Coordinates of C-alpha atoms in Angstrom, one line a residue:
X1 CA 156.5 83.8 235.7
X2 CA 156.8 81.4 232.8
X3 CA 154.0 83.2 231.1
X4 CA 155.7 86.5 231.4
X5 CA 158.9 85.1 230.0
X6 CA 157.1 83.6 227.1
X7 CA 155.3 86.8 226.3
X8 CA 158.6 88.7 226.4
X9 CA 160.2 86.2 224.0
X10 CA 157.3 86.4 221.6
X11 CA 157.5 90.2 221.6
X12 CA 161.2 90.1 220.8
X13 CA 160.7 87.7 217.9
X14 CA 158.0 89.8 216.5
X15 CA 160.0 93.0 216.7
X16 CA 163.0 91.4 214.8
X17 CA 160.8 90.0 211.9
X18 CA 161.1 91.9 208.6
X19 CA 158.1 94.2 207.7
X20 CA 155.8 92.6 205.1
X21 CA 155.5 94.5 201.7
X22 CA 152.2 96.2 201.2
X23 CA 151.0 96.4 197.5
X24 CA 148.7 99.3 196.7
X25 CA 145.5 98.1 195.1
X26 CA 145.0 99.1 191.4
X27 CA 142.7 102.1 191.3
X28 CA 139.2 101.3 190.0
X29 CA 138.6 104.9 188.7
X30 CA 140.6 107.8 187.2
X31 CA 143.4 109.2 189.3
X32 CA 142.1 112.3 191.2
X33 CA 143.1 115.8 190.1
X34 CA 143.8 115.1 186.5
X35 CA 142.1 117.3 183.8
X36 CA 139.1 115.8 182.1
X37 CA 139.4 115.4 178.3
X38 CA 136.9 117.2 176.1
X39 CA 133.9 115.0 175.3
X40 CA 131.6 114.8 172.3
X41 CA 128.6 112.7 173.3
X42 CA 127.6 112.3 169.6
X43 CA 130.7 110.2 168.9
X44 CA 130.9 106.4 169.7
X45 CA 131.7 105.8 173.3
X46 CA 135.4 105.1 174.1
X47 CA 135.9 101.8 176.1
X48 CA 138.1 101.9 179.2
X49 CA 141.6 100.5 178.8
X50 CA 143.0 99.0 182.0
X51 CA 146.2 97.5 180.8
X52 CA 149.7 98.1 182.0
X53 CA 151.0 101.7 181.8
X54 CA 153.4 102.1 178.8
X55 CA 154.2 105.6 177.5
X56 CA 154.3 105.9 173.7
X57 CA 154.7 109.3 172.1
X58 CA 153.5 109.3 168.5
X59 CA 154.1 112.9 167.8
X60 CA 156.5 114.6 167.7
X61 CA 158.8 111.7 167.0
X62 CA 162.0 111.4 169.0
X63 CA 164.7 113.9 167.9
X64 CA 162.4 115.5 165.4
X65 CA 162.4 119.3 164.9
X66 CA 159.4 121.3 166.3
X67 CA 158.5 124.0 163.8
X68 CA 157.0 126.2 166.4
X69 CA 158.6 128.7 168.8
X70 CA 155.8 129.2 171.2
X71 CA 153.5 126.2 171.9
X72 CA 152.9 122.8 170.3
X73 CA 151.0 119.6 170.6
X74 CA 152.2 116.3 171.8
X75 CA 150.1 113.1 171.6
X76 CA 150.3 109.4 172.0
X77 CA 149.1 106.7 174.5
X78 CA 149.9 105.5 178.0
X79 CA 147.9 102.3 177.8
X80 CA 145.6 102.8 180.8
X81 CA 142.6 105.2 180.9
X82 CA 142.7 105.6 184.7
X83 CA 146.3 106.8 184.8
X84 CA 147.3 110.4 185.2
X85 CA 149.9 112.0 182.9
X86 CA 152.2 114.9 183.5
X87 CA 154.3 116.4 180.7
X88 CA 157.1 118.8 181.8
X89 CA 155.2 119.1 185.1
X90 CA 151.9 120.0 183.5
X91 CA 148.8 117.7 183.8
X92 CA 147.6 116.4 180.4
X93 CA 144.1 115.0 179.6
X94 CA 143.9 111.3 179.1
X95 CA 141.0 109.6 177.3
X96 CA 139.4 106.3 178.5
X97 CA 141.4 104.2 176.0
X98 CA 144.7 105.7 177.4
X99 CA 145.2 108.1 174.5
X100 CA 146.5 111.6 175.4
X101 CA 146.7 115.0 173.6
X102 CA 148.3 118.1 175.1
X103 CA 149.0 121.6 173.8
X104 CA 151.9 122.9 175.8
X105 CA 154.7 125.5 175.7
X106 CA 157.6 124.4 173.6
X107 CA 160.4 123.0 175.8
X108 CA 163.2 125.5 176.6
X109 CA 166.3 125.3 174.4
X110 CA 168.3 124.2 177.4
X111 CA 165.9 121.3 178.1
X112 CA 165.0 120.2 174.5
X113 CA 162.9 117.4 175.6
X114 CA 159.5 116.4 177.0
X115 CA 159.6 114.6 180.4
X116 CA 156.5 112.4 180.8
X117 CA 155.4 110.9 184.0
X118 CA 152.4 108.5 184.1
X119 CA 150.9 107.8 187.5
X120 CA 148.6 104.9 188.5
X121 CA 148.0 104.4 192.2
X122 CA 151.4 104.5 193.9
X123 CA 153.2 103.4 190.7
X124 CA 154.7 105.8 188.2
X125 CA 156.3 105.4 184.8
X126 CA 158.6 107.9 183.2
X127 CA 159.9 108.7 179.7
X128 CA 162.3 111.4 178.5
X129 CA 161.5 112.3 174.9
X130 CA 164.1 114.4 173.1
X131 CA 163.2 116.9 170.4
X132 CA 165.0 119.5 168.4
X133 CA 164.0 123.2 168.4
X134 CA 163.7 125.3 165.3
X135 CA 166.7 127.5 164.7
X136 CA 166.2 131.1 165.8
X137 CA 167.3 132.6 162.6
X138 CA 165.9 135.9 161.2
X139 CA 163.6 135.5 158.2
X140 CA 165.3 135.5 154.9
X141 CA 163.7 137.0 151.8
X142 CA 164.7 135.1 148.7
X143 CA 166.4 137.2 146.1
X144 CA 164.4 137.7 143.0
X145 CA 166.1 138.4 139.7
X146 CA 164.8 141.8 138.4
X147 CA 162.4 141.3 135.5
X148 CA 164.1 141.4 132.1
X149 CA 162.9 144.4 130.1
X150 CA 163.2 144.9 126.3
X151 CA 164.9 148.2 126.9
X152 CA 167.7 146.6 128.9
X153 CA 168.4 143.5 126.9
X154 CA 167.0 141.0 124.5
X155 CA 163.9 139.0 125.4
X156 CA 164.5 135.6 126.9
X157 CA 162.3 132.5 126.4
X158 CA 161.8 129.0 127.7
X159 CA 159.9 125.9 126.6
X160 CA 157.7 124.2 129.1
X161 CA 158.5 120.5 129.5
X162 CA 156.2 119.4 132.3
X163 CA 156.5 116.6 134.9
X164 CA 157.7 113.2 133.7
X165 CA 155.2 111.2 135.8
X166 CA 152.5 111.5 133.2
X167 CA 154.5 111.8 130.0
X168 CA 152.2 109.6 127.9
X169 CA 148.9 111.2 128.9
X170 CA 147.1 114.3 127.7
X171 CA 146.7 115.3 131.4
X172 CA 150.4 116.2 131.5
X173 CA 150.4 119.9 132.3
X174 CA 152.7 122.5 133.8
X175 CA 151.2 124.4 136.7
X176 CA 151.8 128.1 136.9
X177 CA 151.1 130.1 140.1
X178 CA 150.8 133.9 140.3
X179 CA 152.4 135.7 143.2
X180 CA 150.7 137.0 145.2
X181 CA 147.9 134.6 144.8
X182 CA 144.9 135.7 147.0
X183 CA 142.3 133.9 144.8
X184 CA 144.2 130.6 144.2
X185 CA 144.6 131.1 140.5
X186 CA 146.5 128.5 138.5
X187 CA 147.6 128.3 134.9
X188 CA 147.7 124.8 133.5
X189 CA 149.8 124.8 130.3
X190 CA 150.8 122.2 127.8
X191 CA 154.3 120.8 127.4
X192 CA 156.0 122.4 124.4
X193 CA 154.5 125.8 125.0
X194 CA 157.0 128.6 124.3
X195 CA 156.8 131.4 126.9
X196 CA 158.7 134.6 127.6
X197 CA 160.7 134.5 130.8
X198 CA 161.1 137.5 133.1
X199 CA 163.6 136.4 135.8
X200 CA 164.1 133.9 138.5
X201 CA 162.7 133.6 142.0
X202 CA 164.5 130.9 144.0
X203 CA 163.8 127.6 142.4
X204 CA 161.2 129.0 140.1
X205 CA 161.1 130.9 136.8
X206 CA 158.9 133.9 136.3
X207 CA 156.8 133.6 133.1
X208 CA 155.2 136.6 131.5
X209 CA 152.3 136.0 129.1
X210 CA 151.5 139.7 129.1
X211 CA 152.9 142.6 131.2
X212 CA 149.9 142.2 133.6
X213 CA 149.9 138.4 133.5
X214 CA 152.8 136.7 135.3
X215 CA 153.2 133.5 137.2
X216 CA 155.9 131.1 138.4
X217 CA 156.8 127.6 137.3
X218 CA 159.3 125.2 138.8
X219 CA 162.7 125.5 137.2
X220 CA 162.7 121.7 136.4
X221 CA 159.5 122.2 134.3
X222 CA 160.9 124.7 131.9
X223 CA 163.9 124.5 129.5
X224 CA 165.6 127.9 129.2
X225 CA 166.5 128.9 125.7
X226 CA 169.8 130.6 124.8
X227 CA 170.1 134.3 124.2
X228 CA 169.0 135.2 120.7
X229 CA 166.4 132.5 120.5
X230 CA 163.5 133.6 118.2
X231 CA 160.2 132.0 119.1
X232 CA 158.2 130.7 116.2
X233 CA 155.1 132.6 115.2
X234 CA 152.0 131.1 116.9
X235 CA 149.2 131.3 114.3
X236 CA 145.7 130.1 114.9
X237 CA 143.1 129.3 112.2
X238 CA 139.3 129.6 112.1
X239 CA 137.6 127.8 114.9
X240 CA 135.0 125.2 114.4
X241 CA 132.4 123.5 116.7
X242 CA 132.1 119.7 116.6
X243 CA 129.4 118.0 118.6
X244 CA 129.5 114.4 119.7
X245 CA 127.6 112.3 122.2
X246 CA 129.8 113.1 125.2
X247 CA 130.9 116.7 124.5
X248 CA 130.7 119.6 122.3
X249 CA 134.2 120.7 121.2
X250 CA 135.7 124.1 120.3
X251 CA 138.5 123.3 117.9
X252 CA 141.1 125.9 117.0
X253 CA 143.9 125.0 114.6
X254 CA 147.3 126.2 115.9
X255 CA 150.9 126.0 114.8
X256 CA 151.9 125.1 118.3
X257 CA 150.5 124.7 121.8
X258 CA 149.3 128.1 123.0
X259 CA 149.4 129.5 126.6
X260 CA 145.7 129.6 127.7
X261 CA 143.4 130.3 130.6
X262 CA 139.9 129.0 131.2
X263 CA 137.4 130.7 133.5
X264 CA 133.9 129.6 134.5
X265 CA 131.0 131.8 135.5
X266 CA 127.7 129.9 135.8
X267 CA 126.8 128.8 132.3
X268 CA 129.6 130.7 130.6
X269 CA 133.0 129.4 129.7
X270 CA 135.7 131.9 128.6
X271 CA 138.9 130.7 127.0
X272 CA 141.8 133.1 126.4
X273 CA 144.7 132.2 124.1
X274 CA 147.8 134.3 124.7
X275 CA 150.5 135.3 122.2
X276 CA 148.6 134.2 119.1
X277 CA 148.0 135.7 115.7
X278 CA 144.6 135.0 114.2
X279 CA 144.4 134.4 110.5
X280 CA 141.9 134.6 109.0
X281 CA 140.1 136.8 111.4
X282 CA 136.5 136.1 112.5
X283 CA 134.9 138.0 115.3
X284 CA 131.5 138.5 116.8
X285 CA 128.9 136.1 118.1
X286 CA 127.2 133.2 116.3
X287 CA 124.5 130.8 117.4
X288 CA 125.1 127.1 117.6
X289 CA 122.5 124.4 117.0
X290 CA 123.3 122.2 120.0
X291 CA 121.2 121.5 123.1
X292 CA 124.2 122.3 125.3
X293 CA 126.0 125.2 123.5
X294 CA 123.9 128.2 122.6
X295 CA 126.5 130.5 121.1
X296 CA 130.2 131.3 120.6
X297 CA 131.7 134.8 120.7
X298 CA 135.2 135.5 119.4
X299 CA 137.3 138.6 120.0
X300 CA 140.8 139.3 118.8
X301 CA 143.5 141.7 120.0
X302 CA 147.1 142.0 118.9
X303 CA 148.4 139.5 121.5
X304 CA 145.4 137.3 122.5
X305 CA 142.2 135.8 121.3
X306 CA 139.2 135.2 123.5
X307 CA 136.4 132.7 123.0
X308 CA 133.2 133.0 125.1
X309 CA 130.9 129.9 125.1
X310 CA 127.4 130.5 126.4
X311 CA 125.7 127.2 127.5
X312 CA 122.1 126.3 128.0
X313 CA 122.8 125.2 131.6
X314 CA 125.6 125.5 134.2
X315 CA 129.0 124.2 133.2
X316 CA 129.3 120.5 134.3
X317 CA 132.9 119.9 133.2
X318 CA 135.5 120.6 130.5
X319 CA 138.9 119.5 129.3
X320 CA 141.5 121.6 127.3
X321 CA 143.7 119.5 125.0
X322 CA 146.4 120.1 122.4
X323 CA 146.4 117.3 119.9
X324 CA 147.0 116.9 116.1
X325 CA 147.8 120.6 115.7
X326 CA 144.6 121.8 117.4
X327 CA 143.8 123.5 120.6
X328 CA 140.6 121.7 121.7
X329 CA 138.2 122.7 124.5
X330 CA 135.9 119.7 125.2
X331 CA 132.8 120.9 127.0
X332 CA 131.3 117.8 128.7
X333 CA 127.7 117.1 128.5
X334 CA 126.1 116.4 131.8
X335 CA 124.9 112.8 132.3
X336 CA 121.2 112.0 132.0
X337 CA 119.8 111.7 135.5
X338 CA 116.9 109.6 136.9
X339 CA 115.6 111.8 139.7
X340 CA 114.5 108.7 141.7
X341 CA 117.9 107.1 141.3
X342 CA 120.3 109.9 140.6
X343 CA 123.5 107.8 140.7
X344 CA 122.2 105.0 138.4
X345 CA 124.4 104.5 135.4
X346 CA 127.1 106.9 136.6
X347 CA 130.8 106.1 137.2
X348 CA 132.1 107.5 140.5
X349 CA 135.7 107.6 141.4
X350 CA 136.9 107.0 145.0
X351 CA 140.4 107.8 146.0
X352 CA 141.5 106.6 149.4
X353 CA 144.2 109.1 150.4
X354 CA 147.9 108.2 150.9
X355 CA 150.5 107.0 150.6
X356 CA 152.0 108.5 147.5
X357 CA 155.3 107.5 146.0
X358 CA 158.7 108.4 147.6
X359 CA 158.8 112.0 148.5
X360 CA 155.1 112.4 148.7
X361 CA 153.1 112.7 152.0
X362 CA 152.6 109.4 153.8
X363 CA 149.5 110.6 155.6
X364 CA 148.7 111.4 159.2
X365 CA 148.9 109.2 162.3
X366 CA 146.7 109.1 165.4
X367 CA 147.5 108.8 169.1
X368 CA 147.3 105.0 169.1
X369 CA 149.4 104.9 165.9
X370 CA 146.5 104.3 163.5
X371 CA 147.6 105.4 160.0
X372 CA 145.4 107.6 157.9
X373 CA 146.1 105.4 154.9
X374 CA 144.6 102.4 156.8
X375 CA 141.7 104.3 158.3
X376 CA 140.3 105.6 155.0
X377 CA 140.1 102.1 153.3
X378 CA 137.1 100.9 155.2
X379 CA 135.3 104.2 154.4
X380 CA 136.0 103.9 150.7
X381 CA 135.0 100.2 150.6
X382 CA 131.7 101.0 152.4
X383 CA 131.1 103.9 150.1
X384 CA 131.6 101.6 147.1
X385 CA 129.0 99.2 148.5
X386 CA 126.5 102.0 148.9
X387 CA 127.2 103.4 145.4
X388 CA 126.8 100.0 143.8
X389 CA 123.5 99.6 145.7
X390 CA 122.3 102.8 144.0
X391 CA 123.2 101.7 140.5
X392 CA 126.6 103.3 140.1
X393 CA 129.8 101.9 138.7
X394 CA 132.7 102.6 141.0
X395 CA 136.4 103.2 140.1
X396 CA 138.9 103.1 142.9
X397 CA 142.5 104.4 142.7
X398 CA 143.5 101.8 145.3
X399 CA 142.0 99.2 147.7
X400 CA 144.9 98.4 150.0
X401 CA 146.3 100.6 152.8
X402 CA 150.0 100.2 151.9
X403 CA 149.4 100.4 148.1
X404 CA 151.5 103.4 147.0
X405 CA 149.9 105.4 144.1
X406 CA 151.5 108.5 142.7
X407 CA 149.6 111.6 143.9
X408 CA 149.8 113.2 140.4
X409 CA 148.6 110.1 138.6
X410 CA 145.4 109.7 140.6
X411 CA 143.4 112.3 138.7
X412 CA 144.8 110.9 135.5
X413 CA 143.6 107.4 136.4
X414 CA 140.1 108.9 137.1
X415 CA 140.0 110.6 133.7
X416 CA 141.0 107.4 131.9
X417 CA 138.1 105.7 133.7
X418 CA 135.9 108.6 132.5
X419 CA 134.4 109.1 135.9
X420 CA 131.5 111.5 136.4
X421 CA 132.9 112.7 139.8
X422 CA 135.9 112.0 142.0
X423 CA 136.0 112.0 145.8
X424 CA 139.4 111.7 147.6
X425 CA 138.9 110.5 151.1
X426 CA 141.1 111.7 154.0
X427 CA 141.5 112.4 157.7
X428 CA 143.0 115.6 158.9
X429 CA 145.9 116.7 161.1
X430 CA 147.4 120.1 161.9
X431 CA 150.9 121.6 161.4
X432 CA 153.1 122.5 164.4
X433 CA 152.0 125.5 166.4
X434 CA 148.2 125.2 165.9
X435 CA 146.0 124.4 168.9
X436 CA 144.2 121.1 168.0
X437 CA 141.5 121.6 170.7
X438 CA 140.3 124.8 168.9
X439 CA 140.9 123.9 165.3
X440 CA 139.6 120.4 164.6
X441 CA 136.5 119.5 162.7
X442 CA 135.2 118.5 159.3
X443 CA 136.1 120.1 156.0
X444 CA 135.8 119.6 152.2
X445 CA 137.9 121.0 149.4
X446 CA 137.5 121.8 145.7
X447 CA 139.5 123.8 143.2
X448 CA 137.3 124.5 140.1
X449 CA 134.1 126.5 140.4
X450 CA 132.1 123.7 138.8
X451 CA 133.2 121.4 141.7
X452 CA 132.1 123.8 144.4
X453 CA 128.5 122.7 144.7
X454 CA 129.5 119.0 145.2
X455 CA 131.9 120.2 147.9
X456 CA 129.1 122.2 149.7
X457 CA 126.6 119.3 149.6
X458 CA 129.0 116.7 150.8
X459 CA 130.2 119.0 153.6
X460 CA 126.6 119.5 154.7
X461 CA 126.0 115.7 154.8
X462 CA 129.2 115.1 156.8
X463 CA 128.1 117.7 159.4
X464 CA 124.7 116.1 159.7
X465 CA 126.2 112.6 160.1
X466 CA 129.6 113.0 161.7
X467 CA 128.8 115.6 164.4
X468 CA 132.0 117.6 164.4
X469 CA 132.8 121.3 164.1
X470 CA 132.0 122.7 160.6
X471 CA 135.2 124.0 159.1
X472 CA 133.5 124.7 155.8
X473 CA 133.6 123.8 152.1
X474 CA 136.9 125.5 151.0
X475 CA 138.9 126.1 147.9
X476 CA 142.4 124.7 147.7
X477 CA 145.1 123.7 145.2
X478 CA 145.3 120.0 145.8
X479 CA 146.5 117.8 143.0
X480 CA 143.5 115.4 143.2
X481 CA 140.9 118.3 142.9
X482 CA 142.6 120.0 139.9
X483 CA 141.1 118.0 137.1
X484 CA 138.4 119.8 135.2
X485 CA 136.8 116.8 133.2
X486 CA 134.7 115.9 136.2
X487 CA 133.7 117.5 139.5
X488 CA 136.4 116.6 142.1
X489 CA 136.5 117.1 145.8
X490 CA 138.7 116.1 148.8
X491 CA 137.0 115.3 152.1
X492 CA 138.6 115.6 155.5
X493 CA 136.0 113.8 157.6
X494 CA 137.7 114.1 161.0
X495 CA 141.0 114.7 162.8
X496 CA 142.8 111.5 163.3
X497 CA 145.2 113.2 165.7
X498 CA 142.4 113.8 168.2
X499 CA 141.9 110.8 170.5
X500 CA 138.1 110.7 170.5
X501 CA 137.9 111.1 166.8
X502 CA 140.6 108.6 166.1
X503 CA 138.6 106.0 168.2
X504 CA 135.4 106.9 166.3
X505 CA 136.9 106.3 162.9
X506 CA 137.9 102.8 164.0
X507 CA 134.3 101.9 164.5
X508 CA 132.0 100.5 161.8
X509 CA 129.3 102.9 162.9
X510 CA 131.5 106.0 162.2
X511 CA 132.9 104.5 159.0
X512 CA 129.4 104.1 157.7
X513 CA 128.5 107.6 158.7
X514 CA 131.4 109.0 156.7
X515 CA 130.6 106.8 153.7
X516 CA 126.9 107.7 153.8
X517 CA 127.8 111.3 153.8
X518 CA 129.9 111.0 150.7
X519 CA 127.1 109.1 148.9
X520 CA 124.4 111.6 150.1
X521 CA 126.5 114.5 148.8
X522 CA 126.9 112.8 145.4
X523 CA 123.2 111.9 145.2
X524 CA 122.0 115.4 146.0
X525 CA 124.6 116.9 143.6
X526 CA 123.5 114.8 140.6
X527 CA 119.8 115.2 141.5
X528 CA 120.5 119.0 141.1
X529 CA 122.3 118.3 137.8
X530 CA 119.2 116.4 136.6
X531 CA 117.0 119.2 137.8
X532 CA 118.8 121.7 135.6
X533 CA 118.1 119.5 132.5

């Protein structure tokens, strides 16, 4: 009887005791059901992060406007590679280091936010990330002032004044852009050039060199002249050829800086001077006793003069100048190349991209908040080591990540250093509305035709060594590739916004691959330059 009472008492005590809290064990593998991120086995392996879950959205930043009306990307990190992530109810891929990238429909205008839920075991972490949506306004076509015609009113003129950032350097030019511009044509004109204006287009002035030659310049780079202004006659004298150790120069006396255009086709340079009067006249072709320049041809018309320079080899580089009352086209002699050591004795410029000064692009950012301006520095420093090993002298526009250098001064700095080639080193990102899973890869850019071969060879080396999709060697109007005194290219080695690529570019292995690609491209390019000698 006592035993029965004791058992009953024990049962009552046990029933009244509070239940013990059961803690779910931390998972040892990825949460089930989440989408697997795309993998590239040629890239360095990504280590597993097992830290606490913490959601950090790097892009878009909170309360920023999304410039896409359909779909857009969102990326950042959740701190643990085993966790699952849901964004507005849709599963997002998570990489082993906890980085994530998703391409999703833009939130509704009523929602205007991303709701993120990270799940690890039985625990979940949430974040509400507000954004602003692009205003749904109809496209507006900017009003264009009708071109001024002589029949309607008197001609109007302006004087090009150029940007103030390089006011004391001969690289100071005004950039003119035709519209439409399918072939990426640019006119680079001297300050002080008098031009006829033909109207306004928003914040730009339409310049007319001839009825069929029009382009636009920024309003702050041209000084409009009052009605009745009479432009001074622009006379040019007899041209001469002056040879020196570094270049062979076409020198044309002129009473003012002429509007001009230079085109390159293989071993031929064509220079057109607009709005000039030639006196005395000299036309036809004449031979030149120079190992680089074979002949010069001159042709005059009422409003222009054209000079054709035929070289003994492909154009290496050139530089137009206006100084001491002369238009000068300096045709640069290619350096003498040792085939066994093609970079020996050369000066190579390296430009780690970003940041510029205030108002210029700060550079891209990756899912773990790695800044492009920091990521390119190790690549540039490694490339410098490799170039020095090969006998080159290296000029760098900067060596510290946070060192701000004006974007427009970088090519000027390189020309002052008299480099034989310039490589601007970058990592890429995409604008809103473009699917990053389908459009990432490696690309190289140049502007001038004589830089195109260096771009192609460097692109080929990056594809061999960096193992990403080939986006090609392309032509683009970037400030750092516009100089003509040396071949200049801009490399976009990888996409810092993609989690696997961002991790790769943190590793010494991948930094070395990028640097070696740049050096291999330069070596092969100058080996070919030497071969044409």
